[in-house]
Amino acid sequence: MSENTRDGGPVATMEAERKTPEPGKPAKRGLLDRLPYWALWALTAVPIVLSIAEVVRAPKINHADYWVVLGLVADKNGNLDVAQLFHLYHEHPIVLVGLVFWLDAKLFAGTQTPLGFLSVILAAGMFAALWSMLPRTLTGLRRAGVVAGLSGLVFSAGTVEYFGDGMMGVQWLLGLAPAVIAIAFAHHGKLIPAFLFAFMGSLGHGVAFPVWIVLALVLWLRGEGRVKSALPLGLGLVVFVLWRIAPWPPSYQKPNVVGADTYLGAMTSTIGQSWSTKSPDLAFLAGALTVGLFGVLAATAVKQRLATKAENFAGTLDGPAPVAAVAGWFGLAAQVTLNGAMIGVSRGGYNATEGMSSRYVGIGLLGVCAVLVLLVTRGPRALRLKAIPLALVMALCVYAIGNTAAGATRYRYAYQPVLGVAMQVNAGGVMSKMFAYPDFLEQERTMGIYPFTPDFTLGCGAGGPELGTTVDLAKAVELKGPGYGTKDTAGAVDTAPVTGDKQINGWALIGGEQAQCILITDGAGKVVGGGTVGLPRDDISQFMNGTGRSGWQAVAAPEVKDPVVLAYRDGTYHRITTIKDAGKG
C-alpha cells in the first residue's frame, strides 16, 4: 500500500480535491466548502491592512538617516548632486535610497508617510515573489494556508519599524525586495529580469550583494548548464569591483574586543531575532538552529541534484517536492545565511548582540519564510501533511514575538513632534539628541521640507496659538501641583531648570483630560517653544484621577529668557508653576 493511500484524512482530502468532474459538470463548492478558503484569504489580507494602517498613524516628520542621506545627495540649494549618489554611506550604496529621499523632499515636502507607503509596496512585491515560488505540488487549502502564513511573516509586527518609520523601510527594502524578486525570476528560469532586479538591489543597499551568488545556486539547482549558472558570479564580481572603487567614508576601528564567537553571535542573532527580541541567548539558538536546518535540507538537495537518476515525483501527492521546484527557496535560505554572515563580520566588532537590532528584522523574517516552505515541501511527511497549522502557528508566534519591536517604534511616535519644534526654533542640541543634524538645517529650510511648511502647527487647534504668537500671561490660570487642588486637575514640570534647547518633560491634567497642546513662552508672553502631548504617564494615574496619557515634552528656542510653561485646553492657558519630580509632592 502506498503512502498516498494508506492514510485517510488529509491525503484522502487532497486526492478528492484533484478528482476530475464528469464532462459538462464543473465542480461546485458549497458555502461550507468555500468558507475555509475565504478565512485563509482574509488572514492573508489582515497583516497587509494593519501595515497600511501603521503608515497612516505614524508621524509626518522624518529623522535619523533621512537627513544625513538627503544632506549628502543634495546641494545647499536643494538640487540633486548626482555624483554624490555614487558615494557609499556606512559602506552601503545609496543610489536608489538617495534618489528616493530627494524625490520625497521635492514632491512630498520630506514627509515620511510616502516613504512608509513605498515600504509597503516593496514588501508587497517581496510577498508576491515568495508566493510565485511556491511549487505546484502545493495545492488547494494547503497552498492558501502557506500563503496566509507568508503574509503574516512578511508583514509581521516586527516590521512596524519599516512601515511606521518609512525611512528605515526604504533603506532596507530597496535592497532586500529586489533581491528576493530576482531570486523568484531565477527560480522560474527568467535570467534577464533576474539580473536587472539583482542590479537594482545592488544599487539600493549592500544587503542585496549576496544575491549574485544565490542566483548561481538557484540556476544550478534548476539543472541549468555550467555557463548559465556561472554567469551571475561574473556579474557579481563586476558589482564587487564597482563597490570597492566607489568613494568610501572614513573607517575606524570597532570598539569591542572580539573573538570568533562574537562574529558568530552577531550572525546568528540576526537570523534568529524573529524568535526572540529580548533574549540574546534565544536569538543565538534560533539562528544557529535555522542555519543548521538549512544545511541539512540543502545537503539532501545537493545530493539529489548530483545524482544521475532524474527525480520523479509524478503522482506522489504528499511526497517531497523536486529540488528544481524549490530551487528559489534554497536560494532564499542562502541569501539569509549570507546576509547574517555579512552583518556578523561588519557589526560583530561592536557587540555579539548587534544582530538583534530591529533594522535587521527583514533578514530574520525571510529566514522564517524559507524554513516554513522548505519544511512543508521537503521536510518530514508529518509536517508536509500539516502545512496549514504549521504555517499559521509559525506566523502567529513570530507576529506575537514582534510586538516588542513594534511597541518600541510606536513609543517614538508621540515624541516625534518635538523634533519639528526643535528644528523650527533652531534647538540644535535637541535635534542632535533626536537623530537629526543641525548642519543640514539651512538646506532643509531652503527646500521647504516639513516642518518648514505652511501646515506645521503646535497642535492647539484652529485659531490656537503658534510659534510667534503673544499670550497675555496675566490671564493664564495657575495649574498647581498635586495635592493643592482637585484630584483631576494638576500638573508639574519634571525637568529643572526650564531652559532653551533642552527636552523639558512634565504632565498636565485638566478636568481629568490631557492638555490640548503644550507651550513655552518668554517672560513677555511670546511663544518660543512647544512640543507634544498625550505621552504615557501611568505613574500619574497612581495618585490622580484622569487619563493615563497626561505626559508632555517640549523644547524652546536656545535664547529664551524667563521661560513660562503653559498647558492649553479649550481656549484657556494653564500656567504650570510646580517644578519637581512627578508624584513627590
Coordinates of C-alpha atoms in Angstrom, one line a residue:
M1 CA 0.0 0.0 0.0
S2 CA 1.5 3.4 -1.0
E3 CA 2.0 6.4 1.2
N4 CA -0.7 8.1 -0.8
T5 CA -3.4 5.7 0.1
R6 CA -2.6 4.1 3.4
D7 CA -3.6 7.1 5.4
G8 CA -7.0 8.7 5.4
G9 CA -7.7 12.2 6.4
P10 CA -5.5 14.9 4.8
V11 CA -4.3 12.7 1.9
A12 CA -7.7 11.4 1.1
T13 CA -9.0 15.0 1.2
M14 CA -6.2 16.3 -1.1
E15 CA -6.9 13.4 -3.5
A16 CA -10.6 14.2 -3.5
E17 CA -9.7 17.8 -4.4
R18 CA -7.9 16.6 -7.5
K19 CA -10.7 14.4 -8.9
T20 CA -11.8 15.5 -12.3
P21 CA -15.6 16.1 -12.6
E22 CA -17.6 14.4 -15.3
P23 CA -17.6 16.3 -18.7
G24 CA -20.1 19.1 -18.7
K25 CA -20.4 19.0 -14.9
P26 CA -17.9 21.6 -13.4
A27 CA -17.0 21.0 -9.8
K28 CA -19.1 23.1 -7.5
R29 CA -18.2 24.1 -3.9
G30 CA -20.9 24.9 -1.4
L31 CA -20.8 27.7 1.1
L32 CA -19.2 25.5 3.8
D33 CA -16.6 24.3 1.3
R34 CA -15.7 27.9 0.4
L35 CA -15.5 29.1 4.0
P36 CA -12.0 27.8 4.8
Y37 CA -10.7 29.4 1.6
W38 CA -12.3 32.7 2.5
A39 CA -11.0 32.5 6.0
L40 CA -7.4 31.9 4.8
W41 CA -7.6 34.7 2.2
A42 CA -8.9 37.1 5.0
L43 CA -6.0 36.0 7.2
T44 CA -3.7 36.8 4.2
A45 CA -5.1 40.4 3.9
V46 CA -5.2 41.3 7.6
P47 CA -1.4 41.8 8.1
I48 CA -1.2 43.9 5.0
V49 CA -4.1 46.1 6.1
L50 CA -2.5 46.5 9.5
S51 CA 0.8 47.6 7.9
I52 CA -1.0 50.2 5.8
A53 CA -2.8 51.5 9.0
E54 CA 0.6 51.8 10.6
V55 CA 1.8 54.1 7.9
V56 CA -1.3 56.3 8.3
R57 CA -0.9 56.6 12.1
A58 CA 2.8 57.3 12.1
P59 CA 4.1 60.9 12.5
K60 CA 4.9 63.0 9.4
I61 CA 8.4 64.1 10.3
N62 CA 11.5 62.1 9.2
H63 CA 14.6 61.6 11.3
A64 CA 18.0 59.9 11.6
D65 CA 19.5 58.7 8.3
Y66 CA 16.9 60.5 6.2
W67 CA 18.5 63.9 7.0
V68 CA 22.1 62.6 6.5
V69 CA 21.5 60.9 3.2
L70 CA 19.4 63.9 1.9
G71 CA 22.2 66.2 3.0
L72 CA 24.7 64.2 1.1
V73 CA 22.9 63.9 -2.2
A74 CA 21.5 67.5 -2.4
D75 CA 23.4 70.8 -2.5
K76 CA 22.8 73.8 -0.3
N77 CA 20.0 74.9 -2.7
G78 CA 18.3 71.5 -2.6
N79 CA 19.3 70.4 -6.1
L80 CA 20.3 66.8 -6.7
D81 CA 24.0 66.2 -6.8
V82 CA 24.2 63.2 -9.0
A83 CA 27.8 62.4 -8.3
Q84 CA 27.1 62.1 -4.6
L85 CA 24.6 59.3 -5.3
F86 CA 27.6 57.1 -6.0
H87 CA 29.3 57.7 -2.7
L88 CA 28.9 55.0 0.0
Y89 CA 27.1 55.6 3.2
H90 CA 28.2 53.3 6.1
E91 CA 29.8 51.2 3.3
H92 CA 26.5 50.8 1.5
P93 CA 25.4 52.2 -1.9
I94 CA 22.8 54.9 -1.7
V95 CA 22.0 55.4 -5.4
L96 CA 18.3 54.4 -5.1
V97 CA 17.9 55.4 -1.5
G98 CA 19.3 58.9 -2.0
L99 CA 17.2 59.4 -5.2
V100 CA 14.0 58.3 -3.4
F101 CA 14.8 60.6 -0.3
W102 CA 15.4 63.5 -2.6
L103 CA 12.2 62.9 -4.6
D104 CA 10.3 62.7 -1.3
A105 CA 11.7 66.1 -0.3
K106 CA 10.9 67.6 -3.6
L107 CA 7.4 66.1 -4.2
F108 CA 6.1 65.5 -0.7
A109 CA 7.9 68.1 1.5
G110 CA 10.1 65.5 3.0
T111 CA 7.4 63.8 5.0
Q112 CA 7.8 60.2 6.0
T113 CA 4.3 59.0 5.0
P114 CA 5.1 58.4 1.3
L115 CA 8.2 56.5 2.3
G116 CA 6.0 54.3 4.5
F117 CA 3.7 53.6 1.6
L118 CA 6.6 52.8 -0.6
S119 CA 7.9 50.4 2.0
V120 CA 4.5 48.6 2.0
I121 CA 4.7 48.4 -1.8
L122 CA 8.2 47.0 -1.7
A123 CA 7.2 44.4 0.9
A124 CA 4.1 43.5 -1.2
G125 CA 6.5 42.9 -4.1
M126 CA 8.6 40.7 -2.0
F127 CA 5.5 38.8 -0.8
A128 CA 4.3 38.3 -4.4
A129 CA 7.7 37.0 -5.3
L130 CA 7.6 34.4 -2.5
W131 CA 4.1 33.4 -3.5
S132 CA 5.1 32.9 -7.1
M133 CA 7.9 30.4 -5.9
L134 CA 5.5 28.0 -4.2
P135 CA 5.7 24.7 -6.0
R136 CA 2.7 23.4 -8.0
T137 CA 2.6 20.3 -5.8
L138 CA 1.4 22.6 -3.0
T139 CA -2.3 22.9 -3.9
G140 CA -5.7 23.8 -2.5
L141 CA -6.1 24.7 1.1
R142 CA -2.5 23.8 1.8
R143 CA -1.4 26.4 -0.6
A144 CA -3.8 29.0 0.7
G145 CA -2.6 28.3 4.3
V146 CA 1.0 28.7 3.4
V147 CA 0.3 32.0 1.6
A148 CA -1.5 33.3 4.7
G149 CA 1.5 32.3 6.8
L150 CA 3.9 34.1 4.4
S151 CA 1.7 37.2 4.6
G152 CA 1.9 37.1 8.4
L153 CA 5.7 36.8 8.3
V154 CA 6.5 39.4 5.6
F155 CA 4.1 41.9 7.3
S156 CA 4.8 40.8 10.8
A157 CA 4.6 43.1 13.8
G158 CA 8.3 43.2 13.8
T159 CA 8.3 45.1 10.6
V160 CA 6.4 48.1 12.1
E161 CA 9.7 50.0 12.0
Y162 CA 9.8 49.6 8.2
F163 CA 6.3 51.0 7.8
G164 CA 5.9 53.4 10.7
D165 CA 9.4 54.7 10.1
G166 CA 9.4 54.8 6.3
M167 CA 12.9 56.0 6.1
M168 CA 14.1 52.7 7.6
G169 CA 11.9 50.6 5.4
V170 CA 13.0 52.3 2.2
Q171 CA 16.7 51.9 3.1
W172 CA 16.5 48.1 3.7
L173 CA 13.7 47.1 1.4
L174 CA 15.3 48.8 -1.6
G175 CA 18.0 46.1 -1.2
L176 CA 16.0 43.2 0.1
A177 CA 12.9 43.4 -2.1
P178 CA 14.7 43.5 -5.5
A179 CA 17.0 40.7 -4.3
V180 CA 14.0 38.4 -3.5
I181 CA 12.3 39.3 -6.7
A182 CA 15.5 38.5 -8.6
I183 CA 15.6 35.1 -6.9
A184 CA 12.0 34.5 -7.9
F185 CA 12.7 35.2 -11.6
A186 CA 15.8 32.9 -11.5
H187 CA 13.6 30.3 -9.9
H188 CA 11.4 30.4 -13.0
G189 CA 14.4 30.5 -15.3
K190 CA 14.0 34.1 -16.4
L191 CA 17.5 35.4 -16.4
I192 CA 17.3 38.9 -17.8
P193 CA 14.7 40.2 -15.2
A194 CA 16.6 38.3 -12.5
F195 CA 19.8 40.1 -13.4
L196 CA 18.0 43.5 -13.7
F197 CA 16.4 43.2 -10.2
A198 CA 19.7 42.0 -8.7
F199 CA 21.4 45.0 -10.1
M200 CA 18.7 47.2 -8.8
G201 CA 19.0 45.8 -5.3
S202 CA 22.8 46.3 -5.5
L203 CA 22.2 50.0 -6.1
G204 CA 19.8 50.1 -3.2
H205 CA 21.6 48.6 -0.3
G206 CA 24.5 46.2 0.4
V207 CA 22.1 43.6 1.8
A208 CA 21.5 42.7 -1.8
F209 CA 25.1 41.9 -2.7
P210 CA 24.9 38.1 -1.9
V211 CA 22.1 37.7 -4.4
W212 CA 24.7 37.2 -7.2
I213 CA 26.0 34.0 -5.5
V214 CA 22.4 33.0 -4.7
L215 CA 21.3 33.3 -8.4
A216 CA 24.1 31.0 -9.4
L217 CA 22.9 28.5 -6.8
V218 CA 19.3 28.7 -7.9
L219 CA 20.2 28.2 -11.6
W220 CA 22.3 25.2 -10.7
L221 CA 19.6 23.6 -8.6
R222 CA 17.2 24.1 -11.5
G223 CA 19.5 22.0 -13.6
E224 CA 20.9 24.8 -15.8
G225 CA 24.2 24.4 -17.6
R226 CA 27.5 25.4 -16.1
V227 CA 27.9 28.6 -18.2
K228 CA 24.5 29.9 -17.4
S229 CA 24.9 29.1 -13.7
A230 CA 28.3 30.8 -13.6
L231 CA 27.1 34.0 -15.3
P232 CA 25.7 35.6 -12.1
L233 CA 29.1 35.1 -10.4
G234 CA 30.8 37.0 -13.2
L235 CA 28.2 39.9 -12.9
G236 CA 28.6 39.8 -9.2
L237 CA 32.3 40.2 -9.5
V238 CA 31.8 43.3 -11.6
V239 CA 29.4 44.7 -8.9
F240 CA 32.0 43.9 -6.2
V241 CA 34.7 45.8 -8.1
L242 CA 32.5 48.8 -8.6
W243 CA 31.7 48.8 -4.9
R244 CA 35.4 48.7 -4.0
I245 CA 36.3 51.6 -6.3
A246 CA 33.4 53.8 -5.1
P247 CA 34.2 56.7 -2.8
W248 CA 34.2 55.3 0.8
P249 CA 33.5 57.1 4.0
P250 CA 36.3 57.2 6.7
S251 CA 36.6 53.8 8.5
Y252 CA 37.6 53.4 12.2
Q253 CA 38.5 50.5 14.4
K254 CA 35.5 48.9 16.1
P255 CA 35.3 49.4 19.9
N256 CA 34.7 45.8 21.1
V257 CA 37.4 43.2 22.0
V258 CA 36.2 40.3 19.9
G259 CA 36.7 36.6 19.2
A260 CA 35.3 34.3 16.6
D261 CA 32.3 33.7 18.9
T262 CA 31.4 37.4 18.8
Y263 CA 31.1 37.4 15.0
L264 CA 29.1 34.1 15.2
G265 CA 26.8 35.7 17.7
A266 CA 26.2 38.7 15.6
M267 CA 25.4 36.4 12.7
T268 CA 23.1 34.0 14.5
S269 CA 21.3 36.8 16.3
T270 CA 20.5 38.5 13.0
I271 CA 19.0 35.3 11.6
G272 CA 17.2 34.3 14.9
Q273 CA 15.9 37.6 16.1
S274 CA 12.4 36.9 14.8
W275 CA 12.1 34.3 17.5
S276 CA 13.4 36.4 20.4
T277 CA 13.6 40.2 20.6
K278 CA 14.8 40.4 24.2
S279 CA 16.9 37.3 25.0
P280 CA 20.2 37.2 23.1
D281 CA 20.7 33.5 24.0
L282 CA 17.4 32.5 22.5
A283 CA 18.2 34.5 19.4
F284 CA 21.6 32.9 19.1
L285 CA 19.9 29.5 19.5
A286 CA 17.2 30.2 16.9
G287 CA 19.7 31.5 14.4
A288 CA 22.0 28.5 14.8
L289 CA 19.1 26.0 14.5
T290 CA 17.9 27.8 11.4
V291 CA 21.3 27.7 9.7
G292 CA 21.6 24.0 10.8
L293 CA 18.2 23.2 9.3
F294 CA 19.1 24.9 6.1
G295 CA 22.3 22.8 6.0
V296 CA 20.5 19.5 6.5
L297 CA 17.9 20.2 3.8
A298 CA 20.4 21.6 1.4
A299 CA 22.7 18.6 1.7
T300 CA 19.9 16.3 0.6
A301 CA 19.0 18.6 -2.3
V302 CA 22.6 18.8 -3.5
K303 CA 22.9 15.1 -3.3
Q304 CA 19.8 14.6 -5.4
R305 CA 21.0 17.3 -7.9
L306 CA 24.3 15.5 -8.4
A307 CA 22.6 12.1 -8.8
T308 CA 22.5 10.8 -12.3
K309 CA 18.9 9.5 -11.9
A310 CA 16.3 12.1 -12.6
E311 CA 13.8 12.9 -9.9
N312 CA 10.3 11.6 -10.5
F313 CA 7.6 12.6 -8.1
A314 CA 4.8 12.4 -10.5
G315 CA 1.7 11.1 -8.8
T316 CA 3.2 11.4 -5.4
L317 CA 0.8 14.0 -4.0
D318 CA 2.2 14.2 -0.5
G319 CA 5.8 13.4 -1.4
P320 CA 8.7 15.9 -1.2
A321 CA 8.8 18.5 -4.0
P322 CA 11.5 18.1 -6.6
V323 CA 14.7 20.1 -6.0
A324 CA 14.1 22.2 -9.1
A325 CA 10.6 23.1 -7.8
V326 CA 12.0 24.7 -4.6
A327 CA 15.3 26.0 -6.0
G328 CA 14.3 29.5 -5.2
W329 CA 13.6 28.6 -1.6
F330 CA 17.1 27.2 -1.2
G331 CA 18.3 30.4 -2.8
L332 CA 16.4 32.4 -0.2
A333 CA 17.9 30.3 2.6
A334 CA 21.3 31.0 1.2
Q335 CA 20.6 34.8 0.9
V336 CA 19.5 34.9 4.6
T337 CA 22.6 33.0 5.7
L338 CA 25.0 35.1 3.7
N339 CA 23.3 38.3 5.0
G340 CA 23.7 37.1 8.5
A341 CA 27.4 36.4 7.9
M342 CA 27.8 39.9 6.4
I343 CA 26.3 41.5 9.5
G344 CA 28.3 39.2 11.7
V345 CA 31.5 40.4 10.1
S346 CA 30.6 44.1 9.8
R347 CA 28.8 44.6 13.2
G348 CA 30.4 41.9 15.4
G349 CA 33.1 44.5 16.2
Y350 CA 30.5 46.3 18.3
N351 CA 28.7 43.5 20.0
A352 CA 27.6 39.9 19.6
T353 CA 24.0 41.1 20.0
E354 CA 24.2 43.7 17.2
G355 CA 22.1 41.4 15.0
M356 CA 19.1 41.9 17.3
S357 CA 18.7 45.5 16.1
S358 CA 15.2 45.8 14.7
R359 CA 16.5 47.2 11.4
Y360 CA 17.7 43.7 10.5
V361 CA 14.2 42.2 11.1
G362 CA 13.6 41.6 7.4
I363 CA 16.5 39.2 7.1
G364 CA 15.3 37.1 10.0
L365 CA 11.7 37.0 8.7
L366 CA 12.8 35.9 5.3
G367 CA 14.7 33.1 7.1
V368 CA 11.5 32.0 8.8
C369 CA 9.7 32.1 5.4
A370 CA 12.4 29.8 3.9
V371 CA 12.1 27.4 6.9
L372 CA 8.3 27.3 6.6
V373 CA 8.2 26.5 2.9
L374 CA 11.1 24.1 2.9
L375 CA 9.5 22.1 5.8
V376 CA 6.1 21.8 4.1
T377 CA 7.7 20.9 0.7
R378 CA 10.9 18.9 1.6
G379 CA 10.5 18.2 5.3
P380 CA 9.2 15.1 7.1
R381 CA 5.9 13.7 5.8
A382 CA 4.1 14.6 9.0
L383 CA 4.9 18.3 8.5
R384 CA 4.1 18.2 4.8
L385 CA 0.6 16.9 5.7
K386 CA 0.1 19.6 8.4
A387 CA 1.1 22.5 6.2
I388 CA -1.8 24.7 7.2
P389 CA -1.5 24.5 11.0
L390 CA 2.3 24.7 10.7
A391 CA 2.2 27.9 8.6
L392 CA -0.4 29.6 10.8
V393 CA 1.2 28.7 14.1
M394 CA 4.7 29.8 12.9
A395 CA 3.3 33.1 11.6
L396 CA 1.3 33.7 14.8
C397 CA 4.3 33.0 17.0
V398 CA 6.6 35.3 15.1
Y399 CA 3.9 38.0 14.8
A400 CA 3.3 37.9 18.6
I401 CA 7.0 38.0 19.4
G402 CA 7.4 41.0 17.1
N403 CA 5.2 43.1 19.3
T404 CA 8.2 44.2 21.5
A405 CA 9.9 45.8 18.5
A406 CA 6.6 47.2 17.3
G407 CA 5.9 48.8 20.7
A408 CA 9.4 50.4 20.7
T409 CA 8.7 52.0 17.4
R410 CA 5.2 53.2 18.4
Y411 CA 6.6 54.6 21.6
R412 CA 8.6 57.1 19.5
Y413 CA 5.6 58.3 17.6
A414 CA 4.3 60.6 20.3
Y415 CA 7.8 62.2 20.8
Q416 CA 8.5 63.0 17.1
P417 CA 6.6 66.3 17.1
V418 CA 9.2 67.7 19.5
L419 CA 11.8 67.4 16.7
G420 CA 9.7 69.5 14.4
V421 CA 9.6 72.3 17.1
A422 CA 13.3 71.9 17.7
M423 CA 14.0 72.4 14.0
Q424 CA 11.7 75.5 13.9
V425 CA 13.4 77.2 16.8
N426 CA 17.0 76.2 16.0
A427 CA 17.4 74.0 19.0
G428 CA 20.5 72.2 17.7
G429 CA 21.2 70.2 20.9
V430 CA 17.7 68.7 21.0
M431 CA 17.9 68.0 17.2
S432 CA 21.1 66.0 17.7
K433 CA 19.6 64.0 20.6
M434 CA 16.6 63.1 18.4
F435 CA 18.9 62.0 15.5
A436 CA 18.5 65.0 13.2
Y437 CA 21.5 67.0 12.1
P438 CA 21.8 70.8 12.6
D439 CA 24.4 71.0 9.9
F440 CA 21.7 70.5 7.3
L441 CA 19.1 72.7 8.8
E442 CA 19.5 75.6 6.4
Q443 CA 19.4 73.3 3.4
E444 CA 16.1 71.9 4.8
R445 CA 14.7 75.4 5.2
T446 CA 15.6 76.2 1.6
M447 CA 14.0 73.1 0.3
G448 CA 10.8 73.7 2.3
I449 CA 10.8 70.4 4.0
Y450 CA 8.4 69.6 6.8
P451 CA 8.4 71.2 9.4
F452 CA 9.2 74.2 7.3
T453 CA 5.9 74.1 5.6
P454 CA 2.6 76.1 6.0
D455 CA 0.8 73.2 7.6
F456 CA 3.2 73.0 10.6
T457 CA 1.4 73.5 13.9
L458 CA 1.8 73.2 17.6
G459 CA -1.4 71.2 17.7
C460 CA -3.5 73.7 19.6
G461 CA -6.4 73.5 17.1
A462 CA -7.9 76.0 14.7
G463 CA -7.3 79.6 15.9
G464 CA -5.0 78.4 18.6
P465 CA -1.5 79.8 19.4
E466 CA 1.5 79.0 17.2
L467 CA 5.2 79.9 17.3
G468 CA 5.5 83.7 17.5
T469 CA 2.0 84.2 19.0
T470 CA 1.9 86.6 22.0
V471 CA 0.0 85.3 25.0
D472 CA -1.4 87.6 27.8
L473 CA 0.2 85.8 30.8
A474 CA -1.9 87.8 33.2
K475 CA -5.0 85.9 32.0
A476 CA -3.3 82.5 32.4
V477 CA -4.9 80.2 35.1
E478 CA -2.4 78.7 37.6
L479 CA -2.2 74.9 37.3
K480 CA -0.9 73.8 40.7
G481 CA 0.9 70.7 41.6
P482 CA -0.6 67.5 43.0
G483 CA -2.1 67.9 46.5
Y484 CA -3.1 71.5 46.1
G485 CA -6.4 71.1 44.3
T486 CA -8.8 68.6 42.9
K487 CA -7.8 65.0 42.1
D488 CA -8.4 65.6 38.4
T489 CA -6.6 68.9 37.8
A490 CA -2.9 69.4 38.4
G491 CA 0.4 69.5 36.6
A492 CA 4.1 69.7 37.1
V493 CA 7.4 70.2 35.2
D494 CA 9.7 67.3 35.8
T495 CA 12.8 68.9 34.3
A496 CA 14.6 71.6 36.2
P497 CA 15.6 74.2 35.4
V498 CA 13.5 75.2 32.4
T499 CA 15.9 76.5 29.7
G500 CA 16.1 76.7 26.0
D501 CA 17.4 73.9 23.7
K502 CA 16.5 71.2 26.2
Q503 CA 13.9 68.5 26.3
I504 CA 11.5 69.6 29.0
N505 CA 9.3 66.9 30.4
G506 CA 6.2 67.1 32.6
W507 CA 2.5 66.3 32.9
A508 CA -0.8 68.1 33.0
L509 CA -4.4 67.0 33.9
I510 CA -7.2 69.5 33.2
G511 CA -10.5 68.1 34.4
G512 CA -9.1 64.6 34.1
E513 CA -8.1 65.2 30.4
Q514 CA -4.7 65.8 28.8
A515 CA -3.7 69.3 27.6
Q516 CA -4.6 70.1 24.0
C517 CA -1.1 71.4 23.4
I518 CA 2.0 72.5 25.4
L519 CA 3.7 75.9 25.0
I520 CA 6.8 77.7 26.3
T521 CA 6.8 81.5 26.2
D522 CA 9.4 84.0 27.2
G523 CA 8.7 86.5 30.0
A524 CA 6.8 88.8 27.7
G525 CA 4.4 86.0 26.6
K526 CA 5.8 85.3 23.2
V527 CA 5.5 81.7 22.2
V528 CA 9.1 80.4 21.6
G529 CA 8.6 76.7 22.0
G530 CA 6.2 73.8 22.2
G531 CA 6.1 70.1 21.8
T532 CA 3.9 67.1 22.1
V533 CA 1.1 65.9 24.5
G534 CA -0.6 62.7 25.2
L535 CA 2.5 60.8 26.4
P536 CA 2.0 57.7 28.6
R537 CA 2.3 58.6 32.3
D538 CA 0.8 55.7 34.2
D539 CA 2.7 56.9 37.3
I540 CA 0.4 59.9 37.5
S541 CA -2.6 57.7 37.4
Q542 CA -1.5 56.2 40.7
F543 CA -2.4 59.4 42.6
M544 CA -4.6 61.4 40.2
N545 CA -7.9 60.8 38.5
G546 CA -7.8 61.0 34.8
T547 CA -6.3 59.9 31.5
G548 CA -3.1 57.8 31.6
R549 CA -1.7 59.9 28.8
S550 CA -1.2 63.2 30.7
G551 CA 2.5 63.5 29.8
W552 CA 4.1 66.1 27.6
Q553 CA 7.5 67.1 26.3
A554 CA 8.6 70.5 25.0
V555 CA 11.5 72.4 23.7
A556 CA 12.2 76.2 23.5
A557 CA 14.5 78.4 21.5
P558 CA 18.1 78.4 22.9
E559 CA 18.0 82.1 23.7
V560 CA 14.7 82.1 25.7
K561 CA 14.6 84.3 28.8
D562 CA 12.3 83.8 31.8
P563 CA 10.6 80.8 30.3
V564 CA 7.0 80.1 31.2
V565 CA 5.3 76.7 30.6
L566 CA 1.6 76.8 29.6
A567 CA -0.8 73.9 29.1
Y568 CA -3.5 74.9 26.7
R569 CA -7.0 73.5 26.5
D570 CA -10.3 74.8 25.2
G571 CA -9.1 78.3 24.8
T572 CA -7.7 78.6 28.3
Y573 CA -4.0 78.9 29.2
H574 CA -2.9 77.0 32.3
R575 CA 0.4 78.1 33.8
I576 CA 2.3 75.2 35.3
T577 CA 4.2 76.6 38.3
T578 CA 5.3 73.4 40.1
I579 CA 8.8 72.2 39.0
K580 CA 9.6 68.9 40.7
D581 CA 9.7 65.2 40.2
A582 CA 6.2 63.7 39.5
G583 CA 4.5 62.4 42.5
K584 CA 7.0 63.7 45.0
G585 CA 4.8 66.4 46.4

